[in-house]
């Protein structure tokens, strides 16, 4: 898996604080953004994060390039409907040289399961290539490709949706591959807006676990916003 932060709204925390202050200021956003001190900006951000007035977070967005993840992961990822996605097409891209796959650690750790997995992948990809050679369109041959097939996807989310995504997918109960993706995305986003993302992640970072009897019993350490 490779995750890269392609770009984000410039000076994200100042942009968020400016949008928040505009609601109560007699001057325009451009003047607010330029004149606001760091101390004032952090004061506004503290109020926003504590009060849950998260509409202001929607003015800042982040775009990530994600490679080497499975179709099983991307099927989960696109359920986050307030994000924008563009994914490598199995309809237009032909994988005549073979299909790379993501193999779970649980399979790798079991010799018998590993052999079964490899055999199934080989059968599926071999049949896929035979269909292409027989003149079957890639959009139809792809029906044979497994959920394990590697894919590439570009994702854009605003900060409000990112925080929601991290809350769900950084949790230990999230599926392992998308959990790894969420943590990598958070590692890239946090340095760009350390105040806003200080306690981003699973709900147990901020307080009690909401999973009830389904809790993993192993909460993440609390993060203190400076």
Coordinates of N, CA, C and O in Angstrom, one line a residue, residues 65-213:
X65 N -3.7 10.2 -3.1 CA -3.5 9.2 -4.1 C -3.2 7.9 -3.3 O -2.2 7.8 -2.5
X66 N -3.9 6.8 -3.6 CA -3.8 5.6 -2.9 C -3.6 4.4 -3.9 O -4.4 4.2 -4.8
X67 N -2.5 3.7 -3.8 CA -2.1 2.7 -4.7 C -1.9 1.4 -3.9 O -1.6 1.4 -2.7
X68 N -2.1 0.2 -4.6 CA -1.7 -1.0 -4.0 C -2.7 -1.5 -3.0 O -2.3 -2.2 -2.0
X69 N -4.0 -1.1 -3.1 CA -5.0 -1.6 -2.2 C -5.9 -2.5 -2.9 O -6.0 -2.4 -4.2
X70 N -6.7 -3.3 -2.2 CA -7.6 -4.3 -2.9 C -8.9 -3.7 -3.2 O -9.3 -2.6 -2.7
X71 N -9.6 -4.3 -4.1 CA -11.0 -4.0 -4.4 C -11.9 -4.2 -3.2 O -12.9 -3.5 -3.1
X72 N -11.5 -5.1 -2.4 CA -12.3 -5.3 -1.1 C -12.2 -4.0 -0.3 O -13.2 -3.6 0.4
X73 N -11.0 -3.3 -0.3 CA -10.9 -2.1 0.5 C -11.7 -1.0 -0.2 O -12.4 -0.2 0.5
X74 N -11.6 -0.8 -1.5 CA -12.2 0.3 -2.2 C -13.7 0.2 -2.1 O -14.4 1.2 -2.1
X75 N -14.2 -1.0 -2.1 CA -15.7 -1.2 -1.9 C -16.2 -0.6 -0.6 O -17.3 -0.1 -0.5
X76 N -15.3 -0.7 0.4 CA -15.7 -0.1 1.7 C -15.5 1.4 1.7 O -16.3 2.2 2.2
X77 N -14.4 1.8 1.0 CA -14.0 3.3 1.0 C -15.1 4.1 0.3 O -15.4 5.2 0.8
X78 N -15.7 3.6 -0.8 CA -16.6 4.5 -1.5 C -18.0 4.6 -0.8 O -18.9 5.3 -1.3
X79 N -18.1 3.9 0.3 CA -19.4 4.0 1.1 C -19.4 5.4 1.8 O -20.4 5.8 2.3
X80 N -18.2 6.0 1.9 CA -18.2 7.4 2.5 C -18.6 8.4 1.4 O -17.8 8.9 0.6
X81 N -19.9 8.6 1.4 CA -20.6 9.3 0.3 C -20.3 10.7 0.2 O -20.5 11.4 -0.9
X82 N -19.7 11.4 1.2 CA -19.4 12.8 1.2 C -18.0 13.0 0.7 O -17.4 14.1 0.9
X83 N -17.4 12.0 0.1 CA -16.1 12.2 -0.5 C -16.2 12.0 -2.0 O -17.2 11.6 -2.6
X84 N -15.1 12.4 -2.7 CA -15.1 12.3 -4.2 C -14.0 11.2 -4.5 O -12.9 11.2 -3.9
X85 N -14.3 10.4 -5.5 CA -13.4 9.3 -5.9 C -13.2 9.2 -7.4 O -14.1 9.4 -8.2
X86 N -12.0 8.9 -7.8 CA -11.7 8.4 -9.2 C -10.8 7.2 -9.0 O -9.7 7.3 -8.4
X87 N -11.3 6.1 -9.6 CA -10.6 4.8 -9.4 C -10.1 4.2 -10.8 O -10.8 4.4 -11.8
X88 N -9.0 3.5 -10.7 CA -8.5 2.8 -11.9 C -9.6 1.9 -12.4 O -10.1 1.1 -11.7
X89 N -9.9 2.0 -13.7 CA -11.0 1.2 -14.3 C -10.6 -0.2 -14.7 O -9.6 -0.3 -15.5
X90 N -11.3 -1.2 -14.3 CA -11.1 -2.5 -14.8 C -11.8 -2.7 -16.1 O -11.7 -3.7 -16.8
X91 N -12.6 -1.7 -16.5 CA -13.3 -1.8 -17.8 C -12.4 -1.4 -18.9 O -12.4 -2.0 -20.0
X92 N -11.6 -0.4 -18.7 CA -10.7 0.2 -19.7 C -9.3 -0.3 -19.6 O -8.5 -0.2 -20.6
X93 N -8.8 -0.7 -18.4 CA -7.4 -1.1 -18.3 C -7.4 -2.6 -18.4 O -8.1 -3.3 -17.7
X94 N -6.6 -3.2 -19.3 CA -6.4 -4.6 -19.5 C -5.2 -5.1 -18.7 O -4.1 -4.5 -18.9
X95 N -5.3 -6.1 -18.0 CA -4.2 -6.6 -17.1 C -3.7 -7.9 -17.8 O -3.7 -9.0 -17.2
X96 N -3.2 -7.8 -19.0 CA -2.7 -8.9 -19.7 C -1.4 -9.5 -19.1 O -1.1 -10.7 -19.4
X97 N -0.6 -8.7 -18.4 CA 0.6 -9.2 -17.8 C 0.4 -9.8 -16.5 O 1.4 -10.2 -15.8
X98 N -0.8 -9.9 -16.1 CA -1.1 -10.5 -14.8 C -1.8 -9.4 -13.8 O -1.6 -8.2 -14.0
X99 N -2.5 -9.9 -12.8 CA -3.2 -9.1 -11.9 C -2.5 -9.2 -10.5 O -2.4 -10.3 -10.0
X100 N -2.0 -8.1 -10.0 CA -1.4 -8.0 -8.7 C -2.5 -8.1 -7.7 O -3.6 -7.6 -7.9
X101 N -2.2 -8.8 -6.5 CA -3.3 -8.9 -5.5 C -2.8 -8.6 -4.1 O -1.5 -8.5 -3.9
X102 N -3.7 -8.3 -3.3 CA -3.4 -8.1 -1.8 C -3.7 -9.4 -1.1 O -4.8 -9.9 -1.2
X103 N -2.8 -9.9 -0.3 CA -3.0 -11.1 0.4 C -3.0 -10.9 1.9 O -2.1 -10.3 2.5
X104 N -4.1 -11.2 2.6 CA -4.2 -11.0 4.0 C -3.1 -11.8 4.8 O -2.7 -12.9 4.4
X105 N -2.7 -11.2 5.9 CA -1.7 -11.8 6.8 C -2.2 -13.2 7.3 O -1.4 -14.1 7.5
X106 N -3.5 -13.3 7.5 CA -4.0 -14.6 8.0 C -3.8 -15.7 7.0 O -3.7 -16.9 7.4
X107 N -3.8 -15.3 5.7 CA -3.6 -16.3 4.7 C -2.1 -16.6 4.6 O -1.7 -17.8 4.5
X108 N -1.3 -15.6 4.7 CA 0.2 -15.8 4.6 C 0.7 -16.6 5.7 O 1.7 -17.4 5.5
X109 N 0.1 -16.5 6.9 CA 0.6 -17.2 8.0 C 0.2 -18.7 8.0 O 0.7 -19.5 8.9
X110 N -0.6 -19.1 7.1 CA -1.1 -20.5 7.1 C -0.7 -21.1 5.8 O -1.2 -20.7 4.7
X111 N 0.1 -22.1 5.8 CA 0.7 -22.7 4.6 C -0.4 -23.3 3.7 O -0.4 -23.1 2.5
X112 N -1.3 -24.0 4.3 CA -2.4 -24.6 3.5 C -3.3 -23.5 2.9 O -3.6 -23.6 1.7
X113 N -3.7 -22.5 3.7 CA -4.5 -21.4 3.2 C -3.8 -20.7 2.1 O -4.4 -20.2 1.1
X114 N -2.5 -20.5 2.3 CA -1.7 -19.7 1.3 C -1.7 -20.4 -0.1 O -1.9 -19.8 -1.1
X115 N -1.6 -21.7 0.0 CA -1.7 -22.5 -1.3 C -3.0 -22.4 -1.9 O -3.1 -22.3 -3.2
X116 N -4.1 -22.5 -1.1 CA -5.5 -22.4 -1.7 C -5.7 -21.1 -2.3 O -6.3 -21.0 -3.4
X117 N -5.2 -20.0 -1.6 CA -5.4 -18.7 -2.1 C -4.7 -18.5 -3.5 O -5.3 -18.0 -4.4
X118 N -3.4 -18.9 -3.5 CA -2.6 -18.8 -4.7 C -3.3 -19.5 -5.9 O -3.3 -19.1 -7.0
X119 N -3.8 -20.7 -5.6 CA -4.4 -21.5 -6.6 C -5.6 -20.9 -7.2 O -5.9 -20.8 -8.4
X120 N -6.4 -20.3 -6.3 CA -7.7 -19.6 -6.7 C -7.4 -18.4 -7.6 O -8.0 -18.1 -8.6
X121 N -6.4 -17.6 -7.1 CA -6.0 -16.4 -7.9 C -5.4 -16.7 -9.2 O -5.8 -16.1 -10.2
X122 N -4.6 -17.8 -9.3 CA -4.0 -18.2 -10.6 C -5.2 -18.6 -11.5 O -5.1 -18.3 -12.7
X123 N -6.1 -19.4 -11.0 CA -7.2 -19.8 -11.9 C -8.1 -18.7 -12.4 O -8.4 -18.6 -13.6
X124 N -8.3 -17.7 -11.5 CA -9.2 -16.6 -11.9 C -8.4 -15.7 -12.9 O -9.0 -15.3 -14.0
X125 N -7.2 -15.4 -12.7 CA -6.4 -14.5 -13.6 C -6.1 -15.2 -14.9 O -6.1 -14.6 -15.9
X126 N -5.9 -16.5 -14.9 CA -5.6 -17.2 -16.1 C -6.9 -17.3 -17.0 O -6.8 -17.0 -18.2
X127 N -8.0 -17.5 -16.3 CA -9.3 -17.5 -17.1 C -9.5 -16.1 -17.7 O -10.0 -15.9 -18.8
X128 N -9.2 -15.1 -16.9 CA -9.4 -13.7 -17.3 C -8.6 -13.4 -18.6 O -9.1 -12.8 -19.6
X129 N -7.3 -13.8 -18.6 CA -6.5 -13.6 -19.8 C -7.0 -14.4 -21.0 O -6.9 -13.9 -22.1
X130 N -7.5 -15.6 -20.7 CA -8.0 -16.4 -21.8 C -9.2 -15.7 -22.5 O -9.4 -15.7 -23.7
X131 N -10.1 -15.1 -21.6 CA -11.2 -14.4 -22.2 C -10.8 -13.2 -23.0 O -11.3 -12.9 -24.1
X132 N -9.8 -12.4 -22.6 CA -9.3 -11.3 -23.3 C -8.7 -11.8 -24.7 O -9.0 -11.2 -25.7
X133 N -7.9 -12.9 -24.6 CA -7.3 -13.5 -25.9 C -8.4 -14.0 -26.8 O -8.2 -14.0 -28.1
X134 N -9.6 -14.3 -26.3 CA -10.7 -14.8 -27.1 C -11.5 -13.7 -27.7 O -12.5 -13.9 -28.4
X135 N -11.1 -12.5 -27.3 CA -11.8 -11.3 -27.9 C -12.9 -10.8 -27.0 O -13.7 -9.9 -27.4
X136 N -13.1 -11.3 -25.8 CA -14.1 -10.8 -24.9 C -13.6 -9.4 -24.4 O -12.5 -9.3 -24.0
X137 N -14.5 -8.4 -24.4 CA -14.2 -7.1 -23.9 C -13.7 -7.1 -22.4 O -14.2 -7.9 -21.6
X138 N -12.7 -6.2 -22.1 CA -12.2 -6.2 -20.8 C -13.4 -5.9 -19.8 O -13.3 -6.4 -18.6
X139 N -14.4 -5.2 -20.2 CA -15.5 -4.9 -19.2 C -16.3 -6.1 -18.9 O -16.9 -6.1 -17.8
X140 N -16.2 -7.1 -19.7 CA -16.8 -8.4 -19.4 C -15.9 -9.4 -18.8 O -16.3 -10.2 -17.8
X141 N -14.6 -9.4 -19.2 CA -13.7 -10.3 -18.6 C -13.4 -10.0 -17.2 O -13.1 -10.9 -16.4
X142 N -13.5 -8.8 -16.8 CA -13.3 -8.3 -15.4 C -14.2 -9.0 -14.4 O -13.9 -9.0 -13.2
X143 N -15.3 -9.6 -14.8 CA -16.2 -10.3 -13.9 C -15.5 -11.4 -13.2 O -15.9 -11.9 -12.1
X144 N -14.4 -11.9 -13.7 CA -13.6 -13.0 -13.1 C -12.6 -12.5 -12.1 O -12.1 -13.2 -11.3
X145 N -12.3 -11.2 -12.1 CA -11.2 -10.6 -11.2 C -11.7 -10.7 -9.8 O -12.8 -10.3 -9.4
X146 N -10.8 -11.0 -8.9 CA -11.2 -11.2 -7.4 C -11.2 -9.9 -6.7 O -10.6 -8.9 -7.1
X147 N -11.8 -9.9 -5.5 CA -11.7 -8.8 -4.6 C -10.3 -8.5 -4.2 O -10.0 -7.3 -3.8
X148 N -9.4 -9.4 -4.3 CA -8.0 -9.2 -3.9 C -7.3 -8.4 -4.9 O -6.1 -7.9 -4.6
X149 N -7.8 -8.2 -6.1 CA -7.1 -7.5 -7.1 C -6.7 -6.1 -6.7 O -7.5 -5.4 -6.1
X150 N -5.4 -5.7 -6.9 CA -4.9 -4.4 -6.5 C -5.6 -3.3 -7.4 O -5.9 -3.5 -8.5
X151 N -5.8 -2.2 -6.8 CA -6.4 -1.0 -7.5 C -5.7 0.3 -7.0 O -4.9 0.3 -6.1
X152 N -6.0 1.3 -7.8 CA -5.5 2.7 -7.5 C -6.7 3.6 -7.4 O -7.6 3.4 -8.2
X153 N -6.7 4.5 -6.5 CA -7.8 5.4 -6.4 C -7.4 6.8 -5.8 O -6.4 6.9 -5.0
X154 N -8.0 7.8 -6.3 CA -7.8 9.2 -5.8 C -9.0 9.6 -5.0 O -10.1 9.4 -5.4
X155 N -8.8 10.1 -3.8 CA -9.8 10.4 -2.8 C -9.7 11.8 -2.4 O -8.6 12.3 -2.0
X156 N -10.8 12.6 -2.4 CA -10.8 13.9 -1.8 C -11.9 14.0 -0.8 O -13.1 13.6 -1.0
X157 N -11.6 14.5 0.4 CA -12.5 14.6 1.5 C -12.3 16.0 2.2 O -11.2 16.5 2.2
X158 N -13.4 16.6 2.6 CA -13.2 17.8 3.4 C -12.9 17.3 4.9 O -13.0 16.1 5.2
X159 N -12.5 18.3 5.7 CA -12.0 17.9 7.0 C -13.1 17.3 7.9 O -12.9 16.3 8.6
X160 N -14.3 17.8 7.7 CA -15.4 17.2 8.5 C -15.6 15.7 8.2 O -15.7 14.9 9.1
X161 N -15.6 15.4 6.9 CA -15.7 14.0 6.5 C -14.5 13.2 6.9 O -14.6 12.0 7.3
X162 N -13.3 13.8 6.8 CA -12.1 13.1 7.2 C -12.1 12.7 8.7 O -11.8 11.5 9.0
X163 N -12.6 13.6 9.5 CA -12.7 13.3 10.9 C -13.6 12.1 11.2 O -13.4 11.2 12.0
X164 N -14.8 12.1 10.4 CA -15.7 11.0 10.5 C -15.1 9.7 10.1 O -15.3 8.7 10.7
X165 N -14.4 9.8 8.9 CA -13.7 8.6 8.4 C -12.7 8.0 9.4 O -12.7 6.8 9.6
X166 N -11.9 8.9 10.0 CA -10.9 8.4 10.9 C -11.6 7.8 12.2 O -11.1 6.9 12.7
X167 N -12.7 8.4 12.6 CA -13.4 7.9 13.8 C -13.9 6.5 13.5 O -13.8 5.6 14.4
X168 N -14.4 6.2 12.3 CA -14.9 4.8 12.0 C -13.7 3.9 11.7 O -13.7 2.7 12.1
X169 N -12.8 4.3 10.9 CA -11.9 3.4 10.3 C -10.5 3.2 11.0 O -9.8 2.3 10.7
X170 N -10.2 4.1 11.9 CA -9.0 3.9 12.8 C -9.3 3.0 13.9 O -8.4 2.6 14.6
X171 N -10.6 2.7 14.2 CA -11.0 1.8 15.3 C -10.4 0.4 15.1 O -10.3 0.0 13.9
X172 N -10.0 -0.2 16.1 CA -9.5 -1.6 16.0 C -10.5 -2.6 15.5 O -10.1 -3.6 15.0
X173 N -11.8 -2.2 15.5 CA -12.8 -3.1 15.0 C -13.0 -2.9 13.5 O -13.7 -3.7 12.9
X174 N -12.4 -1.9 12.9 CA -12.5 -1.8 11.4 C -11.7 -2.9 10.8 O -10.7 -3.4 11.3
X175 N -12.0 -3.2 9.5 CA -11.3 -4.2 8.8 C -9.8 -3.8 8.6 O -9.5 -2.6 8.4
X176 N -8.9 -4.7 8.7 CA -7.5 -4.4 8.8 C -6.9 -3.6 7.7 O -6.1 -2.7 8.0
X177 N -7.3 -3.8 6.5 CA -6.7 -3.1 5.4 C -7.1 -1.6 5.4 O -6.3 -0.7 5.2
X178 N -8.4 -1.4 5.5 CA -8.9 0.0 5.5 C -8.5 0.7 6.8 O -8.3 2.0 6.8
X179 N -8.3 0.0 7.9 CA -7.7 0.6 9.1 C -6.3 1.1 8.9 O -5.9 2.2 9.3
X180 N -5.5 0.3 8.2 CA -4.1 0.7 7.9 C -4.1 1.9 7.0 O -3.4 2.9 7.2
X181 N -5.0 2.0 6.0 CA -5.2 3.1 5.1 C -5.5 4.4 5.9 O -4.9 5.4 5.8
X182 N -6.5 4.3 6.8 CA -6.9 5.4 7.6 C -5.8 6.0 8.5 O -5.6 7.2 8.6
X183 N -5.0 5.1 9.1 CA -3.9 5.6 9.9 C -2.8 6.3 9.0 O -2.3 7.3 9.5
X184 N -2.6 5.7 7.9 CA -1.6 6.4 7.0 C -2.1 7.8 6.5 O -1.3 8.7 6.4
X185 N -3.4 7.9 6.2 CA -4.0 9.2 5.8 C -3.9 10.2 7.0 O -3.6 11.3 6.8
X186 N -4.2 9.7 8.2 CA -4.1 10.6 9.3 C -2.7 11.0 9.6 O -2.4 12.2 9.9
X187 N -1.7 10.1 9.4 CA -0.3 10.5 9.6 C 0.1 11.6 8.6 O 0.9 12.5 9.0
X188 N -0.5 11.6 7.4 CA -0.1 12.6 6.4 C -0.9 13.9 6.7 O -0.4 15.0 6.5
X189 N -2.1 13.8 7.2 CA -2.9 15.0 7.4 C -2.6 15.8 8.6 O -2.6 17.0 8.7
X190 N -2.3 15.1 9.7 CA -2.1 15.7 11.0 C -1.0 16.8 11.0 O -1.3 17.9 11.6
X191 N 0.2 16.6 10.4 CA 1.2 17.7 10.4 C 0.7 19.0 9.7 O 1.2 20.1 10.0
X192 N -0.3 18.9 8.8 CA -0.7 20.1 8.1 C -1.7 20.9 8.9 O -1.9 22.1 8.6
X193 N -2.4 20.3 9.9 CA -3.3 21.0 10.7 C -3.3 20.3 12.1 O -4.3 19.7 12.5
X194 N -2.2 20.5 12.8 CA -2.0 19.7 14.1 C -3.1 20.0 15.1 O -3.4 19.1 15.9
X195 N -3.6 21.2 15.1 CA -4.7 21.5 16.1 C -6.0 20.8 15.8 O -6.6 20.2 16.7
X196 N -6.4 20.9 14.6 CA -7.6 20.3 14.2 C -7.6 18.7 14.3 O -8.6 18.1 14.7
X197 N -6.4 18.1 13.9 CA -6.3 16.7 13.9 C -5.7 16.1 15.1 O -5.4 14.9 15.2
X198 N -5.5 16.9 16.2 CA -4.8 16.5 17.3 C -5.4 15.2 18.0 O -4.7 14.3 18.3
X199 N -6.7 15.2 18.1 CA -7.3 14.0 18.7 C -8.2 13.2 17.7 O -9.2 12.6 18.1
X200 N -7.8 13.3 16.4 CA -8.5 12.6 15.4 C -8.2 11.1 15.5 O -7.1 10.7 16.0
X201 N -9.1 10.2 15.1 CA -8.9 8.8 15.2 C -10.1 8.1 15.8 O -11.2 8.6 15.8
X202 N -9.9 6.9 16.3 CA -10.9 6.2 16.9 C -11.6 6.9 18.1 O -10.9 7.7 18.7
X203 N -12.9 6.7 18.4 CA -13.5 7.4 19.4 C -12.9 7.3 20.8 O -12.9 8.3 21.6
X204 N -12.2 6.2 21.0 CA -11.5 6.0 22.3 C -10.3 7.0 22.5 O -9.9 7.2 23.7
X205 N -9.9 7.7 21.5 CA -8.9 8.7 21.6 C -9.4 9.9 22.4 O -8.7 10.6 23.1
X206 N -10.7 10.1 22.2 CA -11.4 11.3 22.8 C -12.2 11.0 24.1 O -12.5 11.9 24.8
X207 N -12.5 9.7 24.3 CA -13.4 9.4 25.4 C -13.7 8.0 25.5 O -12.9 7.1 25.1
X208 N -14.9 7.6 26.0 CA -15.3 6.3 26.1 C -15.5 5.6 24.8 O -16.0 6.2 23.8
X209 N -15.2 4.3 24.7 CA -15.5 3.5 23.5 C -17.0 3.3 23.4 O -17.7 3.0 24.3
X210 N -17.5 3.6 22.2 CA -19.0 3.5 21.9 C -19.4 2.1 21.5 O -20.6 1.9 21.2
X211 N -18.5 1.1 21.4 CA -18.8 -0.2 20.9 C -19.5 -1.1 21.8 O -19.9 -2.2 21.5
X212 N -19.6 -0.7 23.1 CA -20.3 -1.6 24.1 C -19.6 -2.9 24.3 O -18.4 -3.0 24.4
X213 N -20.4 -4.0 24.2 CA -19.9 -5.3 24.4 C -19.0 -5.8 23.3 O -18.2 -6.8 23.4

